PDB file of C-alpha atoms and ligand atoms in Angstrom:
ATOM      1  CA  MET A 198     -84.118  -6.353  57.931  1.00 52.00           C
ATOM      2  CA  ALA A 199     -81.514  -3.639  57.459  1.00 52.00           C
ATOM      3  CA  ALA A 200     -78.643  -3.758  59.920  1.00 50.00           C
ATOM      4  CA  SER A 201     -77.384  -0.639  61.623  1.00 48.00           C
ATOM      5  CA  GLU A 202     -73.680  -0.184  62.054  1.00 46.00           C
ATOM      6  CA  THR A 203     -74.017  -0.734  65.791  1.00 42.00           C
ATOM      7  CA  THR A 204     -75.349  -4.250  65.252  1.00 51.00           C
ATOM      8  CA  GLN A 205     -72.437  -5.356  63.052  1.00 58.00           C
ATOM      9  CA  PHE A 206     -71.746  -9.071  63.256  1.00 60.00           C
ATOM     10  CA  ALA A 207     -68.125  -9.962  62.778  1.00 60.00           C
ATOM     11  CA  PRO A 208     -68.032 -11.974  59.573  1.00 62.00           C
ATOM     12  CA  PRO A 209     -67.768 -15.670  60.396  1.00 67.00           C
ATOM     13  CA  GLN A 210     -64.210 -16.982  60.417  1.00 68.00           C
ATOM     14  CA  VAL A 211     -64.785 -19.055  57.323  1.00 64.00           C
ATOM     15  CA  LEU A 212     -65.540 -15.873  55.399  1.00 68.00           C
ATOM     16  CA  THR A 213     -62.490 -14.009  56.614  1.00 70.00           C
ATOM     17  CA  GLN A 214     -60.419 -16.978  55.499  1.00 63.00           C
ATOM     18  CA  VAL A 215     -62.040 -16.976  52.090  1.00 62.00           C
ATOM     19  CA  LEU A 216     -61.535 -13.251  51.720  1.00 65.00           C
ATOM     20  CA  THR A 217     -57.828 -13.405  52.431  1.00 66.00           C
ATOM     21  CA  TYR A 218     -57.324 -14.726  48.899  1.00 61.00           C
ATOM     22  CA  ASP A 219     -58.010 -11.176  47.828  1.00 67.00           C
ATOM     23  CA  PRO A 220     -56.050  -8.785  50.039  1.00 68.00           C
ATOM     24  CA  ALA A 221     -57.606  -5.820  48.248  1.00 69.00           C
ATOM     25  CA  ALA A 222     -61.142  -6.931  49.155  1.00 73.00           C
ATOM     26  CA  ALA A 223     -63.148  -4.411  51.120  1.00 80.00           C
ATOM     27  CA  PRO A 224     -63.896  -5.561  54.687  1.00 81.00           C
ATOM     28  CA  PRO A 225     -67.323  -7.241  54.596  1.00 85.00           C
ATOM     29  CA  LEU A 226     -69.982  -4.853  55.840  1.00 89.00           C
ATOM     30  CA  LEU A 227     -73.207  -6.337  57.150  1.00 91.00           C
ATOM     31  CA  ILE A 228     -76.113  -4.838  55.197  1.00 93.00           C
ATOM     32  CA  SER A 229     -78.992  -7.096  56.134  1.00 92.00           C
ATOM     33  CA  GLN A 230     -79.841 -10.079  58.256  1.00 90.00           C
ATOM     34  CA  GLY A 231     -82.926 -12.158  57.682  1.00 84.00           C
ATOM     35  CA  ALA A 232     -84.231 -15.396  59.147  1.00 79.00           C
ATOM     36  CA  GLU A 233     -82.165 -17.493  56.759  1.00 79.00           C
ATOM     37  CA  GLY A 234     -78.922 -15.638  56.448  1.00 90.00           C
ATOM     38  CA  ARG A 235     -76.808 -12.536  56.465  1.00 92.00           C
ATOM     39  CA  LEU A 236     -75.805 -10.249  53.622  1.00 93.00           C
ATOM     40  CA  TYR A 237     -72.466  -8.482  53.527  1.00 92.00           C
ATOM     41  CA  LYS A 238     -71.173  -5.951  51.039  1.00 93.00           C
ATOM     42  CA  THR A 239     -67.579  -6.559  49.966  1.00 90.00           C
ATOM     43  CA  THR A 240     -65.624  -6.716  46.703  1.00 90.00           C
ATOM     44  CA  HIS A 241     -64.830  -9.588  44.384  1.00 87.00           C
ATOM     45  CA  VAL A 242     -61.386  -9.992  42.821  1.00 84.00           C
ATOM     46  CA  GLN A 243     -61.091  -6.313  41.889  1.00 85.00           C
ATOM     47  CA  PRO A 244     -61.355  -3.561  44.492  1.00 84.00           C
ATOM     48  CA  ASP A 245     -63.740  -1.663  42.218  1.00 89.00           C
ATOM     49  CA  ARG A 246     -66.111  -4.606  41.792  1.00 92.00           C
ATOM     50  CA  PRO A 247     -68.549  -4.532  44.713  1.00 94.00           C
ATOM     51  CA  CYS A 248     -70.449  -7.696  45.508  1.00 94.00           C
ATOM     52  CA  VAL A 249     -72.875  -9.176  47.987  1.00 94.00           C
ATOM     53  CA  LEU A 250     -71.785 -12.072  50.136  1.00 91.00           C
ATOM     54  CA  LYS A 251     -74.852 -14.084  51.119  1.00 94.00           C
ATOM     55  CA  TYR A 252     -74.032 -16.307  54.069  1.00 92.00           C
ATOM     56  CA  ARG A 253     -76.285 -18.958  55.578  1.00 93.00           C
ATOM     57  CA  PRO A 254     -74.884 -19.730  59.032  1.00 90.00           C
ATOM     58  CA  PRO A 255     -75.402 -23.175  60.578  1.00 90.00           C
ATOM     59  CA  LYS A 256     -78.690 -23.450  62.479  1.00 90.00           C
ATOM     60  CA  PRO A 257     -77.944 -24.775  65.972  1.00 90.00           C
ATOM     61  CA  TYR A 258     -81.518 -26.066  66.373  1.00 92.00           C
ATOM     62  CA  ARG A 259     -81.169 -28.431  63.397  1.00 93.00           C
ATOM     63  CA  HIS A 260     -79.372 -31.748  63.252  1.00 94.00           C
ATOM     64  CA  PRO A 261     -75.935 -30.880  61.745  1.00 94.00           C
ATOM     65  CA  ILE A 262     -76.201 -33.391  58.897  1.00 95.00           C
ATOM     66  CA  LEU A 263     -79.673 -32.245  57.939  1.00 96.00           C
ATOM     67  CA  ASP A 264     -78.594 -28.617  58.323  1.00 93.00           C
ATOM     68  CA  ALA A 265     -75.595 -29.065  56.016  1.00 94.00           C
ATOM     69  CA  ARG A 266     -77.796 -30.814  53.466  1.00 96.00           C
ATOM     70  CA  LEU A 267     -80.424 -28.064  53.550  1.00 95.00           C
ATOM     71  CA  THR A 268     -77.851 -25.276  53.266  1.00 95.00           C
ATOM     72  CA  LYS A 269     -76.253 -26.999  50.299  1.00 96.00           C
ATOM     73  CA  ALA A 270     -79.609 -27.562  48.587  1.00 96.00           C
ATOM     74  CA  ARG A 271     -80.748 -23.970  49.102  1.00 96.00           C
ATOM     75  CA  ILE A 272     -77.576 -22.352  47.845  1.00 97.00           C
ATOM     76  CA  THR A 273     -77.464 -24.697  44.860  1.00 97.00           C
ATOM     77  CA  SER A 274     -81.063 -23.969  43.994  1.00 97.00           C
ATOM     78  CA  GLU A 275     -80.674 -20.188  44.294  1.00 97.00           C
ATOM     79  CA  ALA A 276     -77.461 -20.175  42.247  1.00 98.00           C
ATOM     80  CA  LYS A 277     -79.007 -22.378  39.532  1.00 97.00           C
ATOM     81  CA  VAL A 278     -82.031 -20.148  39.199  1.00 98.00           C
ATOM     82  CA  LEU A 279     -79.874 -16.999  39.057  1.00 98.00           C
ATOM     83  CA  GLU A 280     -77.628 -18.582  36.430  1.00 98.00           C
ATOM     84  CA  ARG A 281     -80.586 -19.622  34.341  1.00 98.00           C
ATOM     85  CA  CYS A 282     -82.075 -16.123  34.460  1.00 98.00           C
ATOM     86  CA  TYR A 283     -78.758 -14.397  33.835  1.00 98.00           C
ATOM     87  CA  ARG A 284     -78.017 -16.538  30.796  1.00 97.00           C
ATOM     88  CA  ALA A 285     -81.486 -15.849  29.413  1.00 97.00           C
ATOM     89  CA  GLY A 286     -80.921 -12.092  29.744  1.00 97.00           C
ATOM     90  CA  VAL A 287     -83.309 -11.543  32.665  1.00 98.00           C
ATOM     91  CA  ARG A 288     -81.966  -8.726  34.860  1.00 98.00           C
ATOM     92  CA  VAL A 289     -80.717 -10.428  38.018  1.00 98.00           C
ATOM     93  CA  PRO A 290     -77.369 -10.291  39.874  1.00 98.00           C
ATOM     94  CA  ALA A 291     -74.608 -12.427  38.334  1.00 98.00           C
ATOM     95  CA  VAL A 292     -73.249 -15.245  40.494  1.00 97.00           C
ATOM     96  CA  TYR A 293     -69.495 -14.770  41.094  1.00 94.00           C
ATOM     97  CA  ALA A 294     -68.580 -17.640  43.424  1.00 91.00           C
ATOM     98  CA  LEU A 295     -70.030 -20.039  45.982  1.00 91.00           C
ATOM     99  CA  ASP A 296     -69.011 -22.544  48.634  1.00 90.00           C
ATOM    100  CA  LEU A 297     -71.702 -25.097  49.423  1.00 93.00           C
ATOM    101  CA  VAL A 298     -69.905 -26.518  52.447  1.00 89.00           C
ATOM    102  CA  SER A 299     -69.193 -23.193  54.127  1.00 88.00           C
ATOM    103  CA  GLY A 300     -72.619 -21.907  53.161  1.00 91.00           C
ATOM    104  CA  TRP A 301     -71.983 -18.757  51.145  1.00 91.00           C
ATOM    105  CA  MET A 302     -72.535 -17.311  47.708  1.00 93.00           C
ATOM    106  CA  MET A 303     -71.053 -14.136  46.172  1.00 93.00           C
ATOM    107  CA  ILE A 304     -73.260 -12.235  43.765  1.00 96.00           C
ATOM    108  CA  GLU A 305     -73.062  -9.003  41.824  1.00 97.00           C
ATOM    109  CA  TRP A 306     -73.772  -5.785  43.679  1.00 97.00           C
ATOM    110  CA  ILE A 307     -76.647  -3.909  42.050  1.00 98.00           C
ATOM    111  CA  GLU A 308     -76.276  -0.140  42.166  1.00 96.00           C
ATOM    112  CA  GLY A 309     -79.315   1.995  42.875  1.00 96.00           C
ATOM    113  CA  MET A 310     -82.179   1.822  45.319  1.00 96.00           C
ATOM    114  CA  THR A 311     -84.997  -0.623  45.886  1.00 97.00           C
ATOM    115  CA  VAL A 312     -88.213  -0.100  43.937  1.00 97.00           C
ATOM    116  CA  ARG A 313     -89.920   0.334  47.307  1.00 97.00           C
ATOM    117  CA  GLN A 314     -87.693   3.294  48.116  1.00 96.00           C
ATOM    118  CA  GLY A 315     -88.056   4.773  44.632  1.00 95.00           C
ATOM    119  CA  ILE A 316     -91.870   4.633  44.765  1.00 95.00           C
ATOM    120  CA  ASN A 317     -91.968   6.065  48.279  1.00 94.00           C
ATOM    121  CA  ASP A 318     -89.682   8.915  47.238  1.00 92.00           C
ATOM    122  CA  TRP A 319     -91.959   9.655  44.306  1.00 91.00           C
ATOM    123  CA  LEU A 320     -95.171   9.552  46.357  1.00 90.00           C
ATOM    124  CA  GLY A 321     -93.687  11.804  49.042  1.00 85.00           C
ATOM    125  CA  GLU A 322     -96.275  13.162  51.447  1.00 73.00           C
ATOM    126  CA  ARG A 323     -99.230  12.525  49.166  1.00 77.00           C
ATOM    127  CA  PRO A 324    -102.518  11.648  50.969  1.00 67.00           C
ATOM    128  CA  GLU A 325    -104.047   8.195  50.433  1.00 68.00           C
ATOM    129  CA  THR A 326    -107.088   9.547  48.556  1.00 67.00           C
ATOM    130  CA  PRO A 327    -106.917  12.636  46.359  1.00 60.00           C
ATOM    131  CA  PRO A 328    -109.124  15.571  47.428  1.00 56.00           C
ATOM    132  CA  SER A 329    -111.319  14.974  44.332  1.00 59.00           C
ATOM    133  CA  PRO A 330    -111.315  12.412  41.498  1.00 54.00           C
ATOM    134  CA  ASP A 331    -110.306  15.208  39.097  1.00 54.00           C
ATOM    135  CA  ASP A 332    -107.322  15.858  41.253  1.00 54.00           C
ATOM    136  CA  LEU A 333    -105.348  12.763  40.333  1.00 59.00           C
ATOM    137  CA  PRO A 334    -101.683  13.707  40.136  1.00 69.00           C
ATOM    138  CA  ASP A 335     -99.659  13.189  36.967  1.00 79.00           C
ATOM    139  CA  ASP A 336     -97.994   9.887  37.706  1.00 87.00           C
ATOM    140  CA  ALA A 337     -96.410   9.292  34.285  1.00 91.00           C
ATOM    141  CA  PRO A 338     -92.944   8.419  35.712  1.00 93.00           C
ATOM    142  CA  LEU A 339     -94.542   5.998  38.182  1.00 94.00           C
ATOM    143  CA  VAL A 340     -96.704   4.404  35.487  1.00 95.00           C
ATOM    144  CA  ASP A 341     -93.564   3.935  33.432  1.00 96.00           C
ATOM    145  CA  ALA A 342     -91.811   2.242  36.375  1.00 96.00           C
ATOM    146  CA  MET A 343     -94.848  -0.024  36.913  1.00 97.00           C
ATOM    147  CA  LYS A 344     -94.584  -1.101  33.285  1.00 97.00           C
ATOM    148  CA  ARG A 345     -90.907  -1.931  33.748  1.00 98.00           C
ATOM    149  CA  ILE A 346     -91.833  -4.044  36.792  1.00 98.00           C
ATOM    150  CA  GLY A 347     -94.470  -5.962  34.811  1.00 98.00           C
ATOM    151  CA  ALA A 348     -92.035  -6.544  31.951  1.00 98.00           C
ATOM    152  CA  ALA A 349     -89.355  -7.780  34.386  1.00 98.00           C
ATOM    153  CA  VAL A 350     -91.759 -10.328  35.889  1.00 98.00           C
ATOM    154  CA  GLY A 351     -92.873 -11.365  32.392  1.00 98.00           C
ATOM    155  CA  ASP A 352     -89.227 -11.930  31.393  1.00 98.00           C
ATOM    156  CA  LEU A 353     -88.684 -13.993  34.530  1.00 98.00           C
ATOM    157  CA  HIS A 354     -91.718 -16.206  33.946  1.00 98.00           C
ATOM    158  CA  ARG A 355     -90.825 -16.674  30.297  1.00 98.00           C
ATOM    159  CA  THR A 356     -87.550 -18.166  31.494  1.00 98.00           C
ATOM    160  CA  GLY A 357     -89.382 -20.815  33.524  1.00 98.00           C
ATOM    161  CA  VAL A 358     -88.697 -19.337  36.934  1.00 98.00           C
ATOM    162  CA  VAL A 359     -91.098 -18.136  39.619  1.00 98.00           C
ATOM    163  CA  HIS A 360     -89.648 -15.845  42.263  1.00 98.00           C
ATOM    164  CA  GLY A 361     -91.669 -16.919  45.301  1.00 98.00           C
ATOM    165  CA  ASP A 362     -91.354 -13.607  47.178  1.00 97.00           C
ATOM    166  CA  LEU A 363     -92.077 -10.752  44.805  1.00 98.00           C
ATOM    167  CA  THR A 364     -92.212  -7.461  46.679  1.00 98.00           C
ATOM    168  CA  THR A 365     -90.989  -3.973  45.841  1.00 98.00           C
ATOM    169  CA  SER A 366     -88.112  -4.567  48.299  1.00 97.00           C
ATOM    170  CA  ASN A 367     -86.909  -7.473  46.195  1.00 97.00           C
ATOM    171  CA  MET A 368     -86.449  -5.305  43.110  1.00 98.00           C
ATOM    172  CA  MET A 369     -83.796  -2.713  42.516  1.00 98.00           C
ATOM    173  CA  LEU A 370     -83.791   0.294  40.188  1.00 97.00           C
ATOM    174  CA  ARG A 371     -80.364   0.272  38.589  1.00 97.00           C
ATOM    175  CA  PRO A 372     -79.493   3.629  36.996  1.00 93.00           C
ATOM    176  CA  GLN A 373     -78.593   3.312  33.343  1.00 86.00           C
ATOM    177  CA  LYS A 374     -75.071   4.363  32.439  1.00 78.00           C
ATOM    178  CA  ASN A 375     -74.976   7.922  31.067  1.00 66.00           C
ATOM    179  CA  SER A 376     -78.540   8.480  32.272  1.00 63.00           C
ATOM    180  CA  GLN A 377     -79.603  11.988  31.285  1.00 57.00           C
ATOM    181  CA  GLY A 378     -82.620  12.254  33.600  1.00 52.00           C
ATOM    182  CA  SER A 379     -86.260  12.408  32.566  1.00 50.00           C
ATOM    183  CA  GLY A 380     -85.760  15.435  30.329  1.00 50.00           C
ATOM    184  CA  GLN A 381     -88.962  16.925  31.717  1.00 52.00           C
ATOM    185  CA  PRO A 382     -88.076  19.881  33.897  1.00 47.00           C
ATOM    186  CA  GLU A 383     -91.602  20.010  35.349  1.00 51.00           C
ATOM    187  CA  VAL A 384     -91.280  16.594  37.011  1.00 54.00           C
ATOM    188  CA  GLY A 385     -87.820  17.544  38.213  1.00 60.00           C
ATOM    189  CA  ASP A 386     -85.519  15.413  40.313  1.00 71.00           C
ATOM    190  CA  ARG A 387     -88.286  13.368  41.929  1.00 75.00           C
ATOM    191  CA  ALA A 388     -88.737  11.368  38.732  1.00 78.00           C
ATOM    192  CA  LYS A 389     -85.076  10.364  38.861  1.00 83.00           C
ATOM    193  CA  ALA A 390     -85.936   8.085  41.786  1.00 83.00           C
ATOM    194  CA  LEU A 391     -87.978   5.960  39.396  1.00 94.00           C
ATOM    195  CA  GLU A 392     -85.539   5.744  36.519  1.00 94.00           C
ATOM    196  CA  GLY A 393     -83.367   2.786  35.682  1.00 96.00           C
ATOM    197  CA  ASP A 394     -83.646  -0.892  34.896  1.00 97.00           C
ATOM    198  CA  VAL A 395     -85.673  -3.106  37.202  1.00 98.00           C
ATOM    199  CA  VAL A 396     -83.379  -5.836  38.551  1.00 98.00           C
ATOM    200  CA  LEU A 397     -84.932  -8.674  40.563  1.00 98.00           C
ATOM    201  CA  ILE A 398     -83.068  -9.813  43.689  1.00 97.00           C
ATOM    202  CA  ASP A 399     -83.451 -12.278  46.589  1.00 96.00           C
ATOM    203  CA  PHE A 400     -84.089 -15.599  44.858  1.00 97.00           C
ATOM    204  CA  GLY A 401     -83.983 -17.601  48.108  1.00 95.00           C
ATOM    205  CA  LEU A 402     -87.545 -18.877  47.547  1.00 96.00           C
ATOM    206  CA  ALA A 403     -87.442 -19.106  43.758  1.00 97.00           C
ATOM    207  CA  THR A 404     -88.240 -22.306  41.889  1.00 97.00           C
ATOM    208  CA  GLN A 405     -88.179 -23.482  38.310  1.00 97.00           C
ATOM    209  CA  SER A 406     -91.774 -23.786  37.178  1.00 97.00           C
ATOM    210  CA  VAL A 407     -93.868 -23.247  34.086  1.00 98.00           C
ATOM    211  CA  SER A 408     -97.224 -23.762  35.790  1.00 98.00           C
ATOM    212  CA  ASP A 409     -99.914 -21.094  35.345  1.00 98.00           C
ATOM    213  CA  GLU A 410    -100.909 -21.560  38.961  1.00 98.00           C
ATOM    214  CA  ASP A 411     -97.358 -20.886  40.269  1.00 98.00           C
ATOM    215  CA  ARG A 412     -96.993 -17.878  38.017  1.00 98.00           C
ATOM    216  CA  ALA A 413    -100.390 -16.517  39.071  1.00 98.00           C
ATOM    217  CA  VAL A 414     -99.484 -16.936  42.743  1.00 98.00           C
ATOM    218  CA  ASP A 415     -96.242 -15.030  42.070  1.00 98.00           C
ATOM    219  CA  LEU A 416     -98.280 -12.130  40.631  1.00 98.00           C
ATOM    220  CA  TYR A 417    -100.798 -12.326  43.466  1.00 98.00           C
ATOM    221  CA  VAL A 418     -98.052 -12.125  46.093  1.00 98.00           C
ATOM    222  CA  LEU A 419     -96.727  -9.007  44.340  1.00 98.00           C
ATOM    223  CA  GLU A 420    -100.214  -7.502  44.045  1.00 98.00           C
ATOM    224  CA  ARG A 421    -100.887  -7.992  47.785  1.00 97.00           C
ATOM    225  CA  ALA A 422     -97.443  -6.757  48.788  1.00 97.00           C
ATOM    226  CA  PHE A 423     -97.856  -3.728  46.547  1.00 97.00           C
ATOM    227  CA  ALA A 424    -101.276  -2.861  47.987  1.00 96.00           C
ATOM    228  CA  SER A 425    -100.016  -3.015  51.553  1.00 96.00           C
ATOM    229  CA  THR A 426     -96.696  -1.238  50.942  1.00 96.00           C
ATOM    230  CA  HIS A 427     -97.940   1.421  48.521  1.00 95.00           C
ATOM    231  CA  PRO A 428    -101.697   1.873  49.134  1.00 93.00           C
ATOM    232  CA  ARG A 429    -101.506   5.356  47.581  1.00 91.00           C
ATOM    233  CA  ALA A 430    -100.451   3.845  44.254  1.00 92.00           C
ATOM    234  CA  GLU A 431    -102.601   0.707  44.333  1.00 93.00           C
ATOM    235  CA  ARG A 432    -104.780   1.889  41.429  1.00 92.00           C
ATOM    236  CA  LEU A 433    -101.702   1.830  39.189  1.00 94.00           C
ATOM    237  CA  PHE A 434    -101.015  -1.889  39.655  1.00 97.00           C
ATOM    238  CA  VAL A 435    -103.041  -2.540  36.524  1.00 97.00           C
ATOM    239  CA  HIS A 436    -100.037  -1.224  34.526  1.00 97.00           C
ATOM    240  CA  VAL A 437     -97.853  -3.995  35.963  1.00 98.00           C
ATOM    241  CA  LEU A 438    -100.293  -6.595  34.644  1.00 98.00           C
ATOM    242  CA  GLU A 439    -100.666  -4.850  31.313  1.00 98.00           C
ATOM    243  CA  ALA A 440     -96.891  -4.833  30.758  1.00 98.00           C
ATOM    244  CA  TYR A 441     -96.682  -8.445  31.949  1.00 98.00           C
ATOM    245  CA  ARG A 442     -99.139  -9.342  29.206  1.00 98.00           C
ATOM    246  CA  GLY A 443     -97.010  -7.505  26.664  1.00 97.00           C
ATOM    247  CA  ALA A 444     -93.764  -9.169  27.751  1.00 97.00           C
ATOM    248  CA  PHE A 445     -94.911 -12.755  28.048  1.00 97.00           C
ATOM    249  CA  LYS A 446     -96.700 -14.724  25.338  1.00 96.00           C
ATOM    250  CA  LYS A 447     -98.421 -17.076  27.773  1.00 97.00           C
ATOM    251  CA  ALA A 448     -99.657 -14.284  30.039  1.00 98.00           C
ATOM    252  CA  SER A 449    -103.364 -14.669  29.168  1.00 98.00           C
ATOM    253  CA  SER A 450    -103.857 -18.005  30.887  1.00 98.00           C
ATOM    254  CA  VAL A 451    -101.806 -16.826  33.877  1.00 98.00           C
ATOM    255  CA  LEU A 452    -103.976 -13.736  34.249  1.00 98.00           C
ATOM    256  CA  THR A 453    -107.128 -15.869  34.042  1.00 98.00           C
ATOM    257  CA  LYS A 454    -105.666 -18.063  36.777  1.00 98.00           C
ATOM    258  CA  LEU A 455    -104.904 -14.926  38.785  1.00 98.00           C
ATOM    259  CA  GLU A 456    -108.674 -14.327  39.020  1.00 97.00           C
ATOM    260  CA  ASP A 457    -109.070 -17.748  40.733  1.00 97.00           C
ATOM    261  CA  VAL A 458    -106.155 -17.088  43.054  1.00 97.00           C
ATOM    262  CA  ARG A 459    -107.643 -13.715  44.060  1.00 96.00           C
ATOM    263  CA  MET A 460    -111.018 -15.375  44.686  1.00 94.00           C
ATOM    264  CA  ARG A 461    -109.411 -17.977  46.941  1.00 94.00           C
ATOM    265  CA  GLY A 462    -107.551 -15.195  48.751  1.00 90.00           C
ATOM    266  CA  ARG A 463    -110.807 -13.279  49.334  1.00 87.00           C
ATOM    267  CA  LYS A 464    -112.566 -16.422  50.609  1.00 83.00           C
ATOM    268  CA  ARG A 465    -109.713 -17.133  52.974  1.00 81.00           C
ATOM    269  CA  SER A 466    -109.762 -13.626  54.376  1.00 77.00           C
ATOM    270  CA  MET A 467    -113.577 -13.777  54.782  1.00 75.00           C
ATOM    271  CA  LEU A 468    -113.215 -16.976  56.795  1.00 72.00           C
ATOM    272  CA  GLY A 469    -110.504 -15.275  58.852  1.00 65.00           C
TER     273      GLY A 469
HETATM  274  N1  ATP K 258     -77.325  -7.877  44.820  1.00 73.84           N
HETATM  275  C1  ATP K 258     -77.626  -6.815  45.570  1.00 73.84           C
HETATM  276  N2  ATP K 258     -77.128  -5.606  45.277  1.00 73.84           N
HETATM  277  C2  ATP K 258     -77.394  -4.525  46.040  1.00 73.84           C
HETATM  278  N3  ATP K 258     -78.152  -4.562  47.144  1.00 73.84           N
HETATM  279  C3  ATP K 258     -78.688  -5.740  47.494  1.00 73.84           C
HETATM  280  C4  ATP K 258     -78.455  -6.930  46.740  1.00 73.84           C
HETATM  281  N4  ATP K 258     -79.093  -7.951  47.349  1.00 73.84           N
HETATM  282  C5  ATP K 258     -79.712  -7.421  48.414  1.00 73.84           C
HETATM  283  N5  ATP K 258     -79.469  -6.090  48.526  1.00 73.84           N
HETATM  284  C6  ATP K 258     -79.961  -5.160  49.557  1.00 73.84           C
HETATM  285  O1  ATP K 258     -80.174  -5.872  50.767  1.00 73.84           O
HETATM  286  C7  ATP K 258     -81.573  -5.852  51.113  1.00 73.84           C
HETATM  287  C8  ATP K 258     -81.988  -7.204  51.646  1.00 73.84           C
HETATM  288  O2  ATP K 258     -81.771  -8.154  50.642  1.00 73.84           O
HETATM  289  P1  ATP K 258     -82.521  -9.549  50.577  1.00 73.84           P
HETATM  290  O3  ATP K 258     -83.991  -9.277  50.432  1.00 73.84           O
HETATM  291  O4  ATP K 258     -81.876 -10.387  49.541  1.00 73.84           O
HETATM  292  O5  ATP K 258     -82.154 -10.115  52.007  1.00 73.84           O
HETATM  293  P2  ATP K 258     -83.020 -10.862  53.059  1.00 73.84           P
HETATM  294  O6  ATP K 258     -82.153 -10.971  54.267  1.00 73.84           O
HETATM  295  O7  ATP K 258     -83.560 -12.110  52.467  1.00 73.84           O
HETATM  296  O8  ATP K 258     -84.165  -9.810  53.313  1.00 73.84           O
HETATM  297  P3  ATP K 258     -85.674 -10.132  53.643  1.00 73.84           P
HETATM  298  O9  ATP K 258     -85.656 -10.824  54.984  1.00 73.84           O
HETATM  299  O10 ATP K 258     -86.272  -8.734  53.670  1.00 73.84           O
HETATM  300  O11 ATP K 258     -86.182 -10.977  52.497  1.00 73.84           O
HETATM  301  C9  ATP K 258     -82.294  -5.483  49.826  1.00 73.84           C
HETATM  302  O12 ATP K 258     -83.543  -4.870  50.075  1.00 73.84           O
HETATM  303  C10 ATP K 258     -81.301  -4.570  49.143  1.00 73.84           C
HETATM  304  O13 ATP K 258     -81.418  -3.255  49.661  1.00 73.84           O
END
């Protein structure tokens, strides 16, 4: 959930204390608050190095010892997974610092917009179904972005990590340095929204796994999320899977498993 400026939470005292070690740090600005924690934008060590401070406040409804244990375990797990991906060259935010007792982690700020925003900007006011089947718009920049998404998920799975909450909001499009644009004047500035490297974020539910089933469920979650968030581009999801196959040697058995997972999903929805 994005936070408006009027709903700013003062950063918890523990964070203000931590941030005093860097007097040049930007005042933490609340950017999002979910069920598990709050995200602030601030800087790390250098004033020109923006970062995200992910804070998991104590849960008053939990026993304090259990709560502290859970917070510690979740931050450790998220940081480990991010480290593993980062070291393997998967595009994820770098981990800068963490404090398991106070419940926070500082990670790299990823420039750009979410994939969700980029796709929505590209689709604009387009109707859900084209006036005629021959009237399909030229979606080359979107197809290209879908391929980058599939390759990013393939890279992730190759590393032995499943994300657990793949949606187009949990992916960013980071502009490449010295990006020159699409070079196609006819697609114009709209295509710019879809340029850049796909960087996966929000690893709060990620786990280390090499199981076909877990990987297939990861893809299924993305497929369902994509269909409900971008119904006008649903037909292009096939390009995500195609690029996944190209990026990940063991994709075939995962994609076979995906058929089973879809079938189970359909049965479940038939039974209500
Ligand atoms: N490392 C990052 N760099 C830049 N922006 C980020 C980063 N991490 C998160 N964001 C921004 O904050 C938003 C929320 O992030 P995230 O999904 O991690 O938080 P959340 O509270 O778990 O949200 P949700 O409840 O939707 O899962 C993202 O959609 C993105 O716009």
